[in-house]
Coordinates of C-alpha atoms and ligand atoms in Angstrom, one line a residue:
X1 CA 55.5 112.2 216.6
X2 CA 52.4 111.4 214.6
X3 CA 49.3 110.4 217.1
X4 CA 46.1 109.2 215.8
X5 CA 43.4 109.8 218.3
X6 CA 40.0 108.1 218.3
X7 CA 37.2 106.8 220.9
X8 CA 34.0 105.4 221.5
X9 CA 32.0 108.3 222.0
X10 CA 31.5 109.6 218.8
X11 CA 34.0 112.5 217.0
X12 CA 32.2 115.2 218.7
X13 CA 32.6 114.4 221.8
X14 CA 34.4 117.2 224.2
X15 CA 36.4 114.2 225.7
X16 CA 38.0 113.6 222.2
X17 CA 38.1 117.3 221.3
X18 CA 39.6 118.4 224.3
X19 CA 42.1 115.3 223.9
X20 CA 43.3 116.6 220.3
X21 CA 44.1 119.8 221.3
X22 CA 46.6 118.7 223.9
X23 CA 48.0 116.5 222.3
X24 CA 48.6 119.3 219.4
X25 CA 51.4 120.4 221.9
X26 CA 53.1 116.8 221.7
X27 CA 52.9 116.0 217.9
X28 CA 51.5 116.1 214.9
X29 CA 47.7 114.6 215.8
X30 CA 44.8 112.8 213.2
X31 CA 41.3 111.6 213.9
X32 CA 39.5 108.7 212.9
X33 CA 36.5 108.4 215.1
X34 CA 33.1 106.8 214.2
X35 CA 30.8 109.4 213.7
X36 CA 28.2 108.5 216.6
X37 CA 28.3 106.9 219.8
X38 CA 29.7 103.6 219.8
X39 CA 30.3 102.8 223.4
X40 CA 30.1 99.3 225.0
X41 CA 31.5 97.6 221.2
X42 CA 33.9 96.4 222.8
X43 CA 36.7 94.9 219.7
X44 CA 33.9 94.7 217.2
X45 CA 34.8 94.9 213.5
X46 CA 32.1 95.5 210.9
X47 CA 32.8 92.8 207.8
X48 CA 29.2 92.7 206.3
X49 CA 28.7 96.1 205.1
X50 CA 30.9 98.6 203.1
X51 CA 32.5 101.4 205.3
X52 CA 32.0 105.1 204.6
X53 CA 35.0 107.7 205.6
X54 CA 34.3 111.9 205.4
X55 CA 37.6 114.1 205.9
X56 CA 36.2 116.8 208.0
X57 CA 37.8 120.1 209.2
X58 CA 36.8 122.3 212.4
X59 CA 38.6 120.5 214.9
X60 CA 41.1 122.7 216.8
X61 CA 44.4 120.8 217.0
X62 CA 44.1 117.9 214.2
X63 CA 46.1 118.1 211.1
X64 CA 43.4 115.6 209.3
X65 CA 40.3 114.2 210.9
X66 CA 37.4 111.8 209.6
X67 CA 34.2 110.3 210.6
X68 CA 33.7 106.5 210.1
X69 CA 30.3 105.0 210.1
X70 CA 31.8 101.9 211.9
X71 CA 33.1 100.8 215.2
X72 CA 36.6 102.2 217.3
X73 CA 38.6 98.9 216.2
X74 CA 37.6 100.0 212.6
X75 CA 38.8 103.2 213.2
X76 CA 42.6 102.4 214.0
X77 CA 42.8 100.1 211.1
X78 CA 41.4 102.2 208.3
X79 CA 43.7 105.1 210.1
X80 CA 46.5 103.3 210.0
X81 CA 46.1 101.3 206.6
X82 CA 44.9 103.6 204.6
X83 CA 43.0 107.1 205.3
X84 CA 46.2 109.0 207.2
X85 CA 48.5 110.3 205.1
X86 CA 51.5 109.8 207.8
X87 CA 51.4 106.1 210.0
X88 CA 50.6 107.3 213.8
X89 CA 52.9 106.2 215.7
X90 CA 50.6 106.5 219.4
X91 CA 46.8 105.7 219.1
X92 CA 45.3 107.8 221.7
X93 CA 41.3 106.7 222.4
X94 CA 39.1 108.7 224.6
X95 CA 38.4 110.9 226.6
X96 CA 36.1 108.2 227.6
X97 CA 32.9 109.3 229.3
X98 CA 32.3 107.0 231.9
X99 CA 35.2 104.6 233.5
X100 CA 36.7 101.0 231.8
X101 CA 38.2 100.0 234.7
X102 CA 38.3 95.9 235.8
X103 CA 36.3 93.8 233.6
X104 CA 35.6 96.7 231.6
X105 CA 38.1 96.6 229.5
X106 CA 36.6 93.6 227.7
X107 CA 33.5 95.5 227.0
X108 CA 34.9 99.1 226.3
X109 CA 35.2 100.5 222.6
X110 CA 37.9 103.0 223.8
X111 CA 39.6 100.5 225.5
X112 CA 39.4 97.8 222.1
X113 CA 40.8 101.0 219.9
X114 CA 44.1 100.8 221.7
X115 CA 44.2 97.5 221.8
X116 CA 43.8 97.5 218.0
X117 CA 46.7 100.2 217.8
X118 CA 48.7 97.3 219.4
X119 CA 47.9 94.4 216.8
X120 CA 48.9 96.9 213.6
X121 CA 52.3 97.4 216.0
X122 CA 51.8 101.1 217.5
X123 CA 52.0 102.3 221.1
X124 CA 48.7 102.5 222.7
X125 CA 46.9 104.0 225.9
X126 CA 42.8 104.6 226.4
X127 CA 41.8 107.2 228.4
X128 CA 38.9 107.5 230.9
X129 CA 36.7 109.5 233.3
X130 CA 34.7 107.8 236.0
X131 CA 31.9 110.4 235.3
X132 CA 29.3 109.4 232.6
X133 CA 27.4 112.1 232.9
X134 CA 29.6 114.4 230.5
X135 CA 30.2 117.2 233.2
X136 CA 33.5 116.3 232.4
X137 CA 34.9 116.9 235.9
X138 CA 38.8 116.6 235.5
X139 CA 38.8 116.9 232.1
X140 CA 41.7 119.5 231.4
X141 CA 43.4 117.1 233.8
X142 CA 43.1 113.8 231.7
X143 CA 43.9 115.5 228.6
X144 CA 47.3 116.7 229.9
X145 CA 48.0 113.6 231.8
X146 CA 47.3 112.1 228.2
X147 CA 49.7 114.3 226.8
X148 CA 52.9 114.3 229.1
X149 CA 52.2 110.7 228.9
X150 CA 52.7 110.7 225.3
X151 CA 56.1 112.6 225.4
X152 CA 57.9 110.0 227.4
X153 CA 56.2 107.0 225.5
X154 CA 57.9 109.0 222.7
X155 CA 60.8 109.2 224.6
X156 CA 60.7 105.6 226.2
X157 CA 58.5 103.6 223.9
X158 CA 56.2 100.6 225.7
X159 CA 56.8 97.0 225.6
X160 CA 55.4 95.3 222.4
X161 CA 52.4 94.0 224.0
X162 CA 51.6 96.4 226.5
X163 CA 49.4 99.3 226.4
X164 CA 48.4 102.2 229.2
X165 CA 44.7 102.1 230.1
X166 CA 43.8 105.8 232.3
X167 CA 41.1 105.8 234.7
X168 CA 40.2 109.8 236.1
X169 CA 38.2 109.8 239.5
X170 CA 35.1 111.5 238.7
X171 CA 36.6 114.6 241.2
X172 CA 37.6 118.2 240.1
X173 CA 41.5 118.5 239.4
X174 CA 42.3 119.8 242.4
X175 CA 41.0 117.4 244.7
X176 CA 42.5 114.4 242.6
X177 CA 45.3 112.9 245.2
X178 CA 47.5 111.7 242.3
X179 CA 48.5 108.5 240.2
X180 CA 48.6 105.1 241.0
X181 CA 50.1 102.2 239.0
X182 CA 47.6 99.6 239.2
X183 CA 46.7 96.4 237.9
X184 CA 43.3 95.0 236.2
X185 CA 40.6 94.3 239.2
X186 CA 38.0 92.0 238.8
X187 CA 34.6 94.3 238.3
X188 CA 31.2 92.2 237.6
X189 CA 27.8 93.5 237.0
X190 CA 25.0 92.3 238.7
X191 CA 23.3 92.2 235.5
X192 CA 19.4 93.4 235.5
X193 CA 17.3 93.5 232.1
X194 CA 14.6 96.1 232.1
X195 CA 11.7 94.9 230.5
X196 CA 9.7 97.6 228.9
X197 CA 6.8 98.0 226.2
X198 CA 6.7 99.9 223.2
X199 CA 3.8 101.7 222.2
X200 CA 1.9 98.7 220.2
X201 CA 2.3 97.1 223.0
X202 CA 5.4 94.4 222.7
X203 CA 8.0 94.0 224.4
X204 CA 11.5 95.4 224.4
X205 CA 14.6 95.2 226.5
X206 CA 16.7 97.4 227.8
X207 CA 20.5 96.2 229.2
X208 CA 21.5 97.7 232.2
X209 CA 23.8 96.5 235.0
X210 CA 25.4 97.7 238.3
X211 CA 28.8 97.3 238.8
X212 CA 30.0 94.7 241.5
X213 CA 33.8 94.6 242.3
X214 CA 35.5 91.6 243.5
X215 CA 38.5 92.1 244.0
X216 CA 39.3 95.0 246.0
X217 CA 42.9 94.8 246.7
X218 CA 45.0 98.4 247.4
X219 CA 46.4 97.9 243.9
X220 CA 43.3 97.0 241.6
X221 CA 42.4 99.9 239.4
X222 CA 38.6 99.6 240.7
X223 CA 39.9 100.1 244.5
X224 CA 42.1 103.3 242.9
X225 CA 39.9 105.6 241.3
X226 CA 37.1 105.2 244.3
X227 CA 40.0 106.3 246.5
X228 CA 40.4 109.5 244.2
X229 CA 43.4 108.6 242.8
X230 CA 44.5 108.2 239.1
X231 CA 44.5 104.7 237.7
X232 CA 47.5 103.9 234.9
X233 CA 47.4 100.1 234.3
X234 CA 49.6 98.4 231.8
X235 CA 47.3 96.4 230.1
X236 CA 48.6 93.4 227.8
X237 CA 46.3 90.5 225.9
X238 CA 48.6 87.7 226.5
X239 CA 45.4 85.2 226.9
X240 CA 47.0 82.0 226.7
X241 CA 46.7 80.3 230.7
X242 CA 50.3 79.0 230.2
X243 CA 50.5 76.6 233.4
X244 CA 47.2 74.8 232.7
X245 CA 48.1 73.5 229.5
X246 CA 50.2 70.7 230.5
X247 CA 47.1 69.7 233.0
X248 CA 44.7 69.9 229.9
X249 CA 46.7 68.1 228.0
X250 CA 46.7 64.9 230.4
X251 CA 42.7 65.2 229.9
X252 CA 41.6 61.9 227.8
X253 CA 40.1 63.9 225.3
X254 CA 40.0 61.4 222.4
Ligands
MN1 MN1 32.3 105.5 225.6

């Protein structure tokens, strides 16, 4: 199986590193990753300025790997359209530092790279850890969760819409209770703006937020991963609200 792997983080990161070098057991793995941090992009694509690719060696695992100056939904679709010499047939994205659970996912790069594996038509899942401060707690055990994962989406494929998003508890391995199948919670931020000044004096902004969670039910992802369990949610962008279209319509709108 050929896997392309990419993330938000940046190609260095030990999330993706650690990532490619399972996954080296599984299949045949590439990297096109942007080439610093790119977190928070969420499905940006960069249309105003040219894109620059460097093939680079030196890291364990990847048959080919290259740095993009642009964002992760750039990524899949230079990997796949023209920079790999073999079409992937799983995009991998992460290890994410940090968790893209609930609303998340609308905001995540990592999460947006999968989701662009599934408009070019290949299997996709994100992975996460709920730790952004890069100890990388459970680290070894996302990146072989990633990989036996990958074997039976080899073996079993995914529907055509669907892809896997993984959330880690930020817990060493051991103490991780095990994996529930979860669906998309409703996570908020209770947004604050820090106003600062810069050294001539003016005023800058900088874009924080805490996260609020809604919707606690037993089988959001949010409620999950605080429990210490595993998160695996099958994530589709059918966005279309189907039963409210025959209201809408009756609206006098002309
Ligand atoms: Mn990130």
């Amino acid at each position: 199986m050929n896997i392309l792997v990419t993330n938000d983080d940046g190609i260095r990161s030990t999330g993706l590193q650690e990532l490619v070098k399972a996954l080296s057991e599984v299949g045949k793995v590439s990297v096109v990753a942007p080439d610093q941090e790119r977190s928070g992009m969420g499905h940006a694509v960069t249309m105003h300025r040219p894109l620059r690719a460097v093939e680079i060696t030196g890291i364990p695992g990847a048959v080919q790997a290259f740095q993009l100056d642009g964002t992760p939904a750039d990524c899949v679709k230079l990997a796949v359209e023209v920079l790999l010499d073999n079409r992937p047939q799983l995009v991998v994205s992460g290890v994410n530092a940090g968790p893209n659970l609930g609303t998340d996912v609308l905001y995540s790069g990592t999460v947006s790279a999968a989701v662009e594996g599934l408009i070019m038509g290949v299997p996709a899942m994100a992975v996460s850890i709920a730790d952004h401060s890069k100890a990388w707690l459970g680290l070894d055990k996302a990146a072989a969760l990633a990989a036996r994962t990958a074997r039976v989406i080899g073996e079993k494929g995914l529907p055509e819409d669907t892809l896997l998003n993984i959330n880690l508890p930020r817990l060493p391995s051991e103490q991780i209770k095990g994996i529930k199948i979860t669906r998309v919670g409703i996570r908020r931020y209770r947004d604050f703006v820090e106003k600062r000044e810069d050294p001539w004096g003016r005023p800058y902004y900088w874009l924080t937020g805490e996260a609020v969670d809604l919707d606690e039910g037993p089988d959001s992802d949010t409620r999950a991963v605080k429990d210490g369990w595993i998160s695996i949610t099958p994530v589709r962008f059918h966005l279309t609200h189907d039963e409210f279209r025959k209201e809408l319509a009756a609206w006098t709108l002309h």
